[in-house]
Amino acid sequence: MQEAEDVRRVALSLPDTTEKVAWNMPTFRVAGKMFATLPEDESSMAVRCPKEERDELVLAEPDKFWIAGHEAQFAWVRVRLAALEDEGELRDMLADSWCQAAPPRLLDAHPELGLPTGD
């Protein structure tokens, strides 16, 4: 089972990532742009996700993904940490979110992390 410390460790292992407390919760940023948060009791995380994909994820796996009411207008999805299969899945989600927030110079410098899936 993945926990908040796993999120922190994996997120901070991504290039140019920093942790900053905002809205009374840990947030993770690449080059100053937020790509993940540990909201509420740190049993979930929020990551960037294009709205079209987000809706599909929630419909396909409602026990793993959901959309917080105050985030519905934004391209973010919540993920229950206990529902993640393993650290590989956690790393993939955080890397994908990182890619959506990272500036082109970092994407070019780290092609092993993939490219954003959204348009």
mmCIF file of N, CA and C in Angstrom:
data_model
loop_
_atom_site.group_PDB
_atom_site.id
_atom_site.type_symbol
_atom_site.label_atom_id
_atom_site.label_comp_id
_atom_site.label_asym_id
_atom_site.label_seq_id
_atom_site.Cartn_x
_atom_site.Cartn_y
_atom_site.Cartn_z
ATOM 1 N N MET A 1 0.844 -1.186 0.000
ATOM 2 C CA MET A 1 0.000 0.000 0.000
ATOM 3 C C MET A 1 0.888 1.248 0.000
ATOM 4 N N GLN A 2 0.528 2.176 -0.830
ATOM 5 C CA GLN A 2 1.294 3.421 -0.927
ATOM 6 C C GLN A 2 0.784 4.412 0.119
ATOM 7 N N GLU A 3 1.717 5.203 0.663
ATOM 8 C CA GLU A 3 1.377 6.162 1.698
ATOM 9 C C GLU A 3 1.911 7.535 1.328
ATOM 10 N N ALA A 4 1.589 8.525 2.139
ATOM 11 C CA ALA A 4 2.001 9.907 1.869
ATOM 12 C C ALA A 4 3.513 10.029 1.728
ATOM 13 N N GLU A 5 4.269 9.318 2.551
ATOM 14 C CA GLU A 5 5.731 9.401 2.455
ATOM 15 C C GLU A 5 6.246 8.842 1.135
ATOM 16 N N ASP A 6 5.540 7.859 0.570
ATOM 17 C CA ASP A 6 5.913 7.333 -0.750
ATOM 18 C C ASP A 6 5.683 8.402 -1.823
ATOM 19 N N VAL A 7 4.558 9.102 -1.713
ATOM 20 C CA VAL A 7 4.278 10.187 -2.657
ATOM 21 C C VAL A 7 5.377 11.240 -2.558
ATOM 22 N N ARG A 8 5.699 11.635 -1.372
ATOM 23 C CA ARG A 8 6.734 12.652 -1.150
ATOM 24 C C ARG A 8 8.075 12.203 -1.736
ATOM 25 N N ARG A 9 8.481 10.987 -1.437
ATOM 26 C CA ARG A 9 9.767 10.476 -1.903
ATOM 27 C C ARG A 9 9.827 10.407 -3.428
ATOM 28 N N VAL A 10 8.779 9.863 -4.044
ATOM 29 C CA VAL A 10 8.762 9.730 -5.507
ATOM 30 C C VAL A 10 8.672 11.100 -6.163
ATOM 31 N N ALA A 11 7.799 11.952 -5.668
ATOM 32 C CA ALA A 11 7.647 13.290 -6.266
ATOM 33 C C ALA A 11 8.964 14.060 -6.200
ATOM 34 N N LEU A 12 9.623 14.022 -5.048
ATOM 35 C CA LEU A 12 10.865 14.780 -4.888
ATOM 36 C C LEU A 12 12.036 14.176 -5.667
ATOM 37 N N SER A 13 11.871 12.950 -6.150
ATOM 38 C CA SER A 13 12.915 12.339 -6.976
ATOM 39 C C SER A 13 12.851 12.822 -8.426
ATOM 40 N N LEU A 14 11.751 13.468 -8.801
ATOM 41 C CA LEU A 14 11.607 13.981 -10.168
ATOM 42 C C LEU A 14 12.400 15.279 -10.312
ATOM 43 N N PRO A 15 12.963 15.524 -11.485
ATOM 44 C CA PRO A 15 13.841 16.688 -11.679
ATOM 45 C C PRO A 15 13.194 18.026 -11.320
ATOM 46 N N ASP A 16 13.970 18.877 -10.673
ATOM 47 C CA ASP A 16 13.599 20.252 -10.356
ATOM 48 C C ASP A 16 12.297 20.354 -9.563
ATOM 49 N N THR A 17 12.039 19.344 -8.721
ATOM 50 C CA THR A 17 10.822 19.329 -7.913
ATOM 51 C C THR A 17 11.108 19.844 -6.515
ATOM 52 N N THR A 18 10.178 20.651 -6.016
ATOM 53 C CA THR A 18 10.248 21.154 -4.650
ATOM 54 C C THR A 18 8.925 20.892 -3.956
ATOM 55 N N GLU A 19 8.967 20.874 -2.647
ATOM 56 C CA GLU A 19 7.758 20.737 -1.844
ATOM 57 C C GLU A 19 7.470 22.072 -1.185
ATOM 58 N N LYS A 20 6.211 22.478 -1.193
ATOM 59 C CA LYS A 20 5.798 23.730 -0.574
ATOM 60 C C LYS A 20 4.429 23.521 0.064
ATOM 61 N N VAL A 21 4.263 23.978 1.281
ATOM 62 C CA VAL A 21 2.956 23.901 1.926
ATOM 63 C C VAL A 21 2.109 25.057 1.413
ATOM 64 N N ALA A 22 0.931 24.723 0.909
ATOM 65 C CA ALA A 22 -0.049 25.712 0.446
ATOM 66 C C ALA A 22 -1.433 25.182 0.810
ATOM 67 N N TRP A 23 -2.315 26.050 1.215
ATOM 68 C CA TRP A 23 -3.662 25.659 1.646
ATOM 69 C C TRP A 23 -3.577 24.607 2.750
ATOM 70 N N ASN A 24 -2.563 24.723 3.604
ATOM 71 C CA ASN A 24 -2.351 23.804 4.735
ATOM 72 C C ASN A 24 -2.104 22.362 4.317
ATOM 73 N N MET A 25 -1.542 22.153 3.135
ATOM 74 C CA MET A 25 -1.209 20.795 2.699
ATOM 75 C C MET A 25 0.078 20.815 1.881
ATOM 76 N N PRO A 26 0.779 19.696 1.827
ATOM 77 C CA PRO A 26 1.975 19.613 0.996
ATOM 78 C C PRO A 26 1.605 19.668 -0.486
ATOM 79 N N THR A 27 2.333 20.473 -1.231
ATOM 80 C CA THR A 27 2.185 20.514 -2.691
ATOM 81 C C THR A 27 3.561 20.287 -3.295
ATOM 82 N N PHE A 28 3.584 19.719 -4.486
ATOM 83 C CA PHE A 28 4.836 19.435 -5.172
ATOM 84 C C PHE A 28 4.827 20.185 -6.489
ATOM 85 N N ARG A 29 5.954 20.844 -6.760
ATOM 86 C CA ARG A 29 6.030 21.750 -7.906
ATOM 87 C C ARG A 29 7.275 21.475 -8.725
ATOM 88 N N VAL A 30 7.131 21.629 -10.037
ATOM 89 C CA VAL A 30 8.263 21.554 -10.942
ATOM 90 C C VAL A 30 8.454 22.942 -11.522
ATOM 91 N N ALA A 31 9.648 23.472 -11.363
ATOM 92 C CA ALA A 31 9.953 24.824 -11.833
ATOM 93 C C ALA A 31 8.884 25.815 -11.354
ATOM 94 N N GLY A 32 8.396 25.610 -10.120
ATOM 95 C CA GLY A 32 7.424 26.504 -9.522
ATOM 96 C C GLY A 32 5.967 26.216 -9.846
ATOM 97 N N LYS A 33 5.682 25.261 -10.731
ATOM 98 C CA LYS A 33 4.310 24.968 -11.142
ATOM 99 C C LYS A 33 3.837 23.668 -10.470
ATOM 100 N N MET A 34 2.702 23.737 -9.806
ATOM 101 C CA MET A 34 2.193 22.612 -9.030
ATOM 102 C C MET A 34 1.781 21.442 -9.921
ATOM 103 N N PHE A 35 2.197 20.215 -9.510
ATOM 104 C CA PHE A 35 1.790 19.021 -10.246
ATOM 105 C C PHE A 35 1.195 17.936 -9.349
ATOM 106 N N ALA A 36 1.288 18.090 -8.032
ATOM 107 C CA ALA A 36 0.689 17.098 -7.129
ATOM 108 C C ALA A 36 0.471 17.727 -5.763
ATOM 109 N N THR A 37 -0.542 17.210 -5.059
ATOM 110 C CA THR A 37 -0.810 17.640 -3.685
ATOM 111 C C THR A 37 -1.153 16.417 -2.840
ATOM 112 N N LEU A 38 -1.013 16.573 -1.536
ATOM 113 C CA LEU A 38 -1.442 15.563 -0.562
ATOM 114 C C LEU A 38 -2.525 16.197 0.297
ATOM 115 N N PRO A 39 -3.762 16.196 -0.176
ATOM 116 C CA PRO A 39 -4.834 16.874 0.554
ATOM 117 C C PRO A 39 -5.348 16.093 1.769
ATOM 118 N N GLU A 40 -6.145 16.807 2.575
ATOM 119 C CA GLU A 40 -6.829 16.267 3.747
ATOM 120 C C GLU A 40 -5.936 15.456 4.658
ATOM 121 N N ASP A 41 -6.282 14.199 4.844
ATOM 122 C CA ASP A 41 -5.562 13.367 5.802
ATOM 123 C C ASP A 41 -4.400 12.613 5.162
ATOM 124 N N GLU A 42 -4.010 13.006 3.970
ATOM 125 C CA GLU A 42 -2.891 12.421 3.233
ATOM 126 C C GLU A 42 -3.129 10.958 2.867
ATOM 127 N N SER A 43 -4.395 10.549 2.729
ATOM 128 C CA SER A 43 -4.716 9.197 2.271
ATOM 129 C C SER A 43 -4.953 9.182 0.759
ATOM 130 N N SER A 44 -4.872 10.362 0.153
ATOM 131 C CA SER A 44 -5.045 10.477 -1.294
ATOM 132 C C SER A 44 -4.045 11.505 -1.805
ATOM 133 N N MET A 45 -3.955 11.583 -3.119
ATOM 134 C CA MET A 45 -3.170 12.646 -3.736
ATOM 135 C C MET A 45 -4.002 13.202 -4.881
ATOM 136 N N ALA A 46 -3.688 14.421 -5.254
ATOM 137 C CA ALA A 46 -4.306 15.023 -6.432
ATOM 138 C C ALA A 46 -3.195 15.229 -7.447
ATOM 139 N N VAL A 47 -3.486 14.870 -8.705
ATOM 140 C CA VAL A 47 -2.518 15.031 -9.789
ATOM 141 C C VAL A 47 -3.205 15.671 -10.981
ATOM 142 N N ARG A 48 -2.400 16.281 -11.830
ATOM 143 C CA ARG A 48 -2.928 16.860 -13.060
ATOM 144 C C ARG A 48 -3.410 15.742 -13.973
ATOM 145 N N CYS A 49 -4.526 15.992 -14.645
ATOM 146 C CA CYS A 49 -5.070 15.016 -15.575
ATOM 147 C C CYS A 49 -6.012 15.745 -16.511
ATOM 148 N N PRO A 50 -5.801 15.635 -17.835
ATOM 149 C CA PRO A 50 -6.736 16.288 -18.763
ATOM 150 C C PRO A 50 -8.175 15.867 -18.452
ATOM 151 N N LYS A 51 -9.097 16.814 -18.530
ATOM 152 C CA LYS A 51 -10.484 16.554 -18.135
ATOM 153 C C LYS A 51 -11.084 15.346 -18.835
ATOM 154 N N GLU A 52 -10.816 15.175 -20.136
ATOM 155 C CA GLU A 52 -11.392 14.046 -20.878
ATOM 156 C C GLU A 52 -10.908 12.723 -20.300
ATOM 157 N N GLU A 53 -9.631 12.639 -20.005
ATOM 158 C CA GLU A 53 -9.066 11.416 -19.441
ATOM 159 C C GLU A 53 -9.531 11.226 -18.002
ATOM 160 N N ARG A 54 -9.634 12.296 -17.281
ATOM 161 C CA ARG A 54 -10.047 12.249 -15.882
ATOM 162 C C ARG A 54 -11.428 11.620 -15.759
ATOM 163 N N ASP A 55 -12.345 12.070 -16.592
ATOM 164 C CA ASP A 55 -13.698 11.536 -16.534
ATOM 165 C C ASP A 55 -13.719 10.043 -16.842
ATOM 166 N N GLU A 56 -12.903 9.621 -17.808
ATOM 167 C CA GLU A 56 -12.818 8.200 -18.148
ATOM 168 C C GLU A 56 -12.245 7.389 -16.987
ATOM 169 N N LEU A 57 -11.218 7.922 -16.331
ATOM 170 C CA LEU A 57 -10.625 7.229 -15.185
ATOM 171 C C LEU A 57 -11.637 7.034 -14.065
ATOM 172 N N VAL A 58 -12.372 8.086 -13.764
ATOM 173 C CA VAL A 58 -13.359 8.021 -12.675
ATOM 174 C C VAL A 58 -14.448 7.003 -13.000
ATOM 175 N N LEU A 59 -14.905 6.982 -14.245
ATOM 176 C CA LEU A 59 -15.931 6.013 -14.631
ATOM 177 C C LEU A 59 -15.401 4.585 -14.611
ATOM 178 N N ALA A 60 -14.171 4.400 -15.043
ATOM 179 C CA ALA A 60 -13.590 3.057 -15.123
ATOM 180 C C ALA A 60 -13.198 2.503 -13.753
ATOM 181 N N GLU A 61 -12.696 3.365 -12.865
ATOM 182 C CA GLU A 61 -12.201 2.902 -11.563
ATOM 183 C C GLU A 61 -12.623 3.863 -10.445
ATOM 184 N N PRO A 62 -13.915 3.904 -10.135
ATOM 185 C CA PRO A 62 -14.389 4.858 -9.122
ATOM 186 C C PRO A 62 -13.855 4.598 -7.718
ATOM 187 N N ASP A 63 -13.369 3.398 -7.443
ATOM 188 C CA ASP A 63 -12.787 3.123 -6.132
ATOM 189 C C ASP A 63 -11.378 3.688 -6.006
ATOM 190 N N LYS A 64 -10.771 4.033 -7.149
ATOM 191 C CA LYS A 64 -9.409 4.564 -7.156
ATOM 192 C C LYS A 64 -9.396 6.072 -7.407
ATOM 193 N N PHE A 65 -10.256 6.546 -8.308
ATOM 194 C CA PHE A 65 -10.230 7.943 -8.738
ATOM 195 C C PHE A 65 -11.534 8.650 -8.424
ATOM 196 N N TRP A 66 -11.457 9.940 -8.124
ATOM 197 C CA TRP A 66 -12.639 10.777 -7.998
ATOM 198 C C TRP A 66 -12.251 12.228 -8.218
ATOM 199 N N ILE A 67 -13.271 13.037 -8.417
ATOM 200 C CA ILE A 67 -13.059 14.463 -8.650
ATOM 201 C C ILE A 67 -13.631 15.219 -7.455
ATOM 202 N N ALA A 68 -12.776 15.955 -6.794
ATOM 203 C CA ALA A 68 -13.239 16.775 -5.667
ATOM 204 C C ALA A 68 -14.084 17.920 -6.214
ATOM 205 N N GLY A 69 -15.165 18.233 -5.526
ATOM 206 C CA GLY A 69 -16.085 19.261 -6.004
ATOM 207 C C GLY A 69 -15.420 20.578 -6.353
ATOM 208 N N HIS A 70 -14.506 21.038 -5.503
ATOM 209 C CA HIS A 70 -13.866 22.332 -5.753
ATOM 210 C C HIS A 70 -12.816 22.257 -6.866
ATOM 211 N N GLU A 71 -12.502 21.057 -7.356
ATOM 212 C CA GLU A 71 -11.527 20.902 -8.442
ATOM 213 C C GLU A 71 -12.187 20.538 -9.767
ATOM 214 N N ALA A 72 -13.520 20.458 -9.792
ATOM 215 C CA ALA A 72 -14.231 19.994 -10.986
ATOM 216 C C ALA A 72 -13.935 20.830 -12.228
ATOM 217 N N GLN A 73 -13.709 22.108 -12.068
ATOM 218 C CA GLN A 73 -13.462 22.965 -13.230
ATOM 219 C C GLN A 73 -12.005 22.922 -13.687
ATOM 220 N N PHE A 74 -11.154 22.263 -12.907
ATOM 221 C CA PHE A 74 -9.733 22.206 -13.235
ATOM 222 C C PHE A 74 -9.336 20.808 -13.694
ATOM 223 N N ALA A 75 -8.218 20.699 -14.348
ATOM 224 C CA ALA A 75 -7.742 19.420 -14.878
ATOM 225 C C ALA A 75 -6.941 18.665 -13.808
ATOM 226 N N TRP A 76 -7.629 18.268 -12.729
ATOM 227 C CA TRP A 76 -7.035 17.516 -11.629
ATOM 228 C C TRP A 76 -7.926 16.336 -11.300
ATOM 229 N N VAL A 77 -7.319 15.261 -10.808
ATOM 230 C CA VAL A 77 -8.070 14.097 -10.342
ATOM 231 C C VAL A 77 -7.467 13.660 -9.009
ATOM 232 N N ARG A 78 -8.306 13.148 -8.135
ATOM 233 C CA ARG A 78 -7.843 12.602 -6.856
ATOM 234 C C ARG A 78 -7.627 11.096 -7.019
ATOM 235 N N VAL A 79 -6.636 10.600 -6.286
ATOM 236 C CA VAL A 79 -6.275 9.187 -6.336
ATOM 237 C C VAL A 79 -6.163 8.661 -4.909
ATOM 238 N N ARG A 80 -6.897 7.597 -4.608
ATOM 239 C CA ARG A 80 -6.798 6.970 -3.296
ATOM 240 C C ARG A 80 -5.499 6.160 -3.247
ATOM 241 N N LEU A 81 -4.619 6.514 -2.337
ATOM 242 C CA LEU A 81 -3.312 5.857 -2.268
ATOM 243 C C LEU A 81 -3.439 4.361 -1.993
ATOM 244 N N ALA A 82 -4.378 3.972 -1.160
ATOM 245 C CA ALA A 82 -4.553 2.557 -0.825
ATOM 246 C C ALA A 82 -4.982 1.725 -2.034
ATOM 247 N N ALA A 83 -5.538 2.375 -3.051
ATOM 248 C CA ALA A 83 -6.021 1.651 -4.230
ATOM 249 C C ALA A 83 -4.941 1.460 -5.297
ATOM 250 N N LEU A 84 -3.799 2.093 -5.119
ATOM 251 C CA LEU A 84 -2.724 1.930 -6.102
ATOM 252 C C LEU A 84 -2.129 0.539 -6.006
ATOM 253 N N GLU A 85 -1.810 -0.026 -7.170
ATOM 254 C CA GLU A 85 -1.283 -1.389 -7.212
ATOM 255 C C GLU A 85 0.100 -1.496 -6.590
ATOM 256 N N ASP A 86 0.982 -0.538 -6.927
ATOM 257 C CA ASP A 86 2.353 -0.618 -6.443
ATOM 258 C C ASP A 86 3.053 0.725 -6.665
ATOM 259 N N GLU A 87 4.309 0.781 -6.296
ATOM 260 C CA GLU A 87 5.059 2.025 -6.450
ATOM 261 C C GLU A 87 5.239 2.401 -7.917
ATOM 262 N N GLY A 88 5.278 1.432 -8.802
ATOM 263 C CA GLY A 88 5.389 1.718 -10.229
ATOM 264 C C GLY A 88 4.208 2.530 -10.729
ATOM 265 N N GLU A 89 3.008 2.175 -10.284
ATOM 266 C CA GLU A 89 1.814 2.930 -10.675
ATOM 267 C C GLU A 89 1.870 4.346 -10.098
ATOM 268 N N LEU A 90 2.301 4.459 -8.862
ATOM 269 C CA LEU A 90 2.451 5.778 -8.235
ATOM 270 C C LEU A 90 3.448 6.619 -9.029
ATOM 271 N N ARG A 91 4.598 6.036 -9.355
ATOM 272 C CA ARG A 91 5.626 6.754 -10.110
ATOM 273 C C ARG A 91 5.087 7.182 -11.474
ATOM 274 N N ASP A 92 4.378 6.308 -12.162
ATOM 275 C CA ASP A 92 3.828 6.650 -13.482
ATOM 276 C C ASP A 92 2.866 7.831 -13.395
ATOM 277 N N MET A 93 2.000 7.830 -12.383
ATOM 278 C CA MET A 93 1.035 8.925 -12.235
ATOM 279 C C MET A 93 1.735 10.246 -11.922
ATOM 280 N N LEU A 94 2.697 10.190 -11.020
ATOM 281 C CA LEU A 94 3.406 11.422 -10.671
ATOM 282 C C LEU A 94 4.257 11.921 -11.835
ATOM 283 N N ALA A 95 4.890 11.016 -12.570
ATOM 284 C CA ALA A 95 5.704 11.428 -13.723
ATOM 285 C C ALA A 95 4.821 12.038 -14.813
ATOM 286 N N ASP A 96 3.648 11.462 -15.038
ATOM 287 C CA ASP A 96 2.735 12.011 -16.043
ATOM 288 C C ASP A 96 2.283 13.414 -15.640
ATOM 289 N N SER A 97 1.946 13.588 -14.373
ATOM 290 C CA SER A 97 1.525 14.893 -13.886
ATOM 291 C C SER A 97 2.684 15.890 -13.971
ATOM 292 N N TRP A 98 3.887 15.443 -13.615
ATOM 293 C CA TRP A 98 5.092 16.277 -13.706
ATOM 294 C C TRP A 98 5.267 16.764 -15.144
ATOM 295 N N CYS A 99 5.114 15.850 -16.107
ATOM 296 C CA CYS A 99 5.277 16.212 -17.522
ATOM 297 C C CYS A 99 4.261 17.269 -17.969
ATOM 298 N N GLN A 100 3.071 17.232 -17.403
ATOM 299 C CA GLN A 100 2.050 18.209 -17.772
ATOM 300 C C GLN A 100 2.362 19.601 -17.230
ATOM 301 N N ALA A 101 3.164 19.662 -16.180
ATOM 302 C CA ALA A 101 3.486 20.953 -15.564
ATOM 303 C C ALA A 101 4.880 21.462 -15.931
ATOM 304 N N ALA A 102 5.756 20.570 -16.327
ATOM 305 C CA ALA A 102 7.163 20.942 -16.565
ATOM 306 C C ALA A 102 7.321 21.830 -17.791
ATOM 307 N N PRO A 103 8.257 22.757 -17.740
ATOM 308 C CA PRO A 103 8.539 23.596 -18.909
ATOM 309 C C PRO A 103 9.261 22.769 -19.992
ATOM 310 N N PRO A 104 9.197 23.218 -21.234
ATOM 311 C CA PRO A 104 9.819 22.479 -22.339
ATOM 312 C C PRO A 104 11.290 22.134 -22.107
ATOM 313 N N ARG A 105 12.046 23.022 -21.473
ATOM 314 C CA ARG A 105 13.473 22.746 -21.260
ATOM 315 C C ARG A 105 13.672 21.496 -20.407
ATOM 316 N N LEU A 106 12.809 21.272 -19.423
ATOM 317 C CA LEU A 106 12.927 20.074 -18.595
ATOM 318 C C LEU A 106 12.411 18.838 -19.320
ATOM 319 N N LEU A 107 11.339 18.990 -20.091
ATOM 320 C CA LEU A 107 10.853 17.859 -20.881
ATOM 321 C C LEU A 107 11.927 17.402 -21.866
ATOM 322 N N ASP A 108 12.596 18.362 -22.505
ATOM 323 C CA ASP A 108 13.662 18.037 -23.452
ATOM 324 C C ASP A 108 14.840 17.365 -22.750
ATOM 325 N N ALA A 109 15.133 17.797 -21.540
ATOM 326 C CA ALA A 109 16.273 17.267 -20.803
ATOM 327 C C ALA A 109 15.996 15.894 -20.181
ATOM 328 N N HIS A 110 14.710 15.511 -20.062
ATOM 329 C CA HIS A 110 14.343 14.254 -19.411
ATOM 330 C C HIS A 110 13.316 13.478 -20.231
ATOM 331 N N PRO A 111 13.673 13.059 -21.446
ATOM 332 C CA PRO A 111 12.719 12.347 -22.304
ATOM 333 C C PRO A 111 12.281 11.003 -21.716
ATOM 334 N N GLU A 112 13.057 10.462 -20.789
ATOM 335 C CA GLU A 112 12.694 9.179 -20.188
ATOM 336 C C GLU A 112 11.409 9.278 -19.355
ATOM 337 N N LEU A 113 11.012 10.483 -19.012
ATOM 338 C CA LEU A 113 9.788 10.659 -18.206
ATOM 339 C C LEU A 113 8.538 10.729 -19.069
ATOM 340 N N GLY A 114 8.684 10.790 -20.385
ATOM 341 C CA GLY A 114 7.535 10.810 -21.282
ATOM 342 C C GLY A 114 7.092 12.211 -21.619
ATOM 343 N N LEU A 115 6.066 12.280 -22.405
ATOM 344 C CA LEU A 115 5.495 13.566 -22.833
ATOM 345 C C LEU A 115 4.104 13.703 -22.295
ATOM 346 N N PRO A 116 3.604 14.920 -22.144
ATOM 347 C CA PRO A 116 2.222 15.102 -21.690
ATOM 348 C C PRO A 116 1.255 14.406 -22.623
ATOM 349 N N THR A 117 0.199 13.826 -22.043
ATOM 350 C CA THR A 117 -0.795 13.141 -22.857
ATOM 351 C C THR A 117 -1.912 14.057 -23.301
ATOM 352 N N GLY A 118 -2.032 15.221 -22.665
ATOM 353 C CA GLY A 118 -3.099 16.166 -23.041
ATOM 354 C C GLY A 118 -2.668 17.070 -24.173
ATOM 355 N N ASP A 119 -3.653 17.708 -24.801
ATOM 356 C CA ASP A 119 -3.374 18.654 -25.883
ATOM 357 C C ASP A 119 -3.138 20.032 -25.327
#
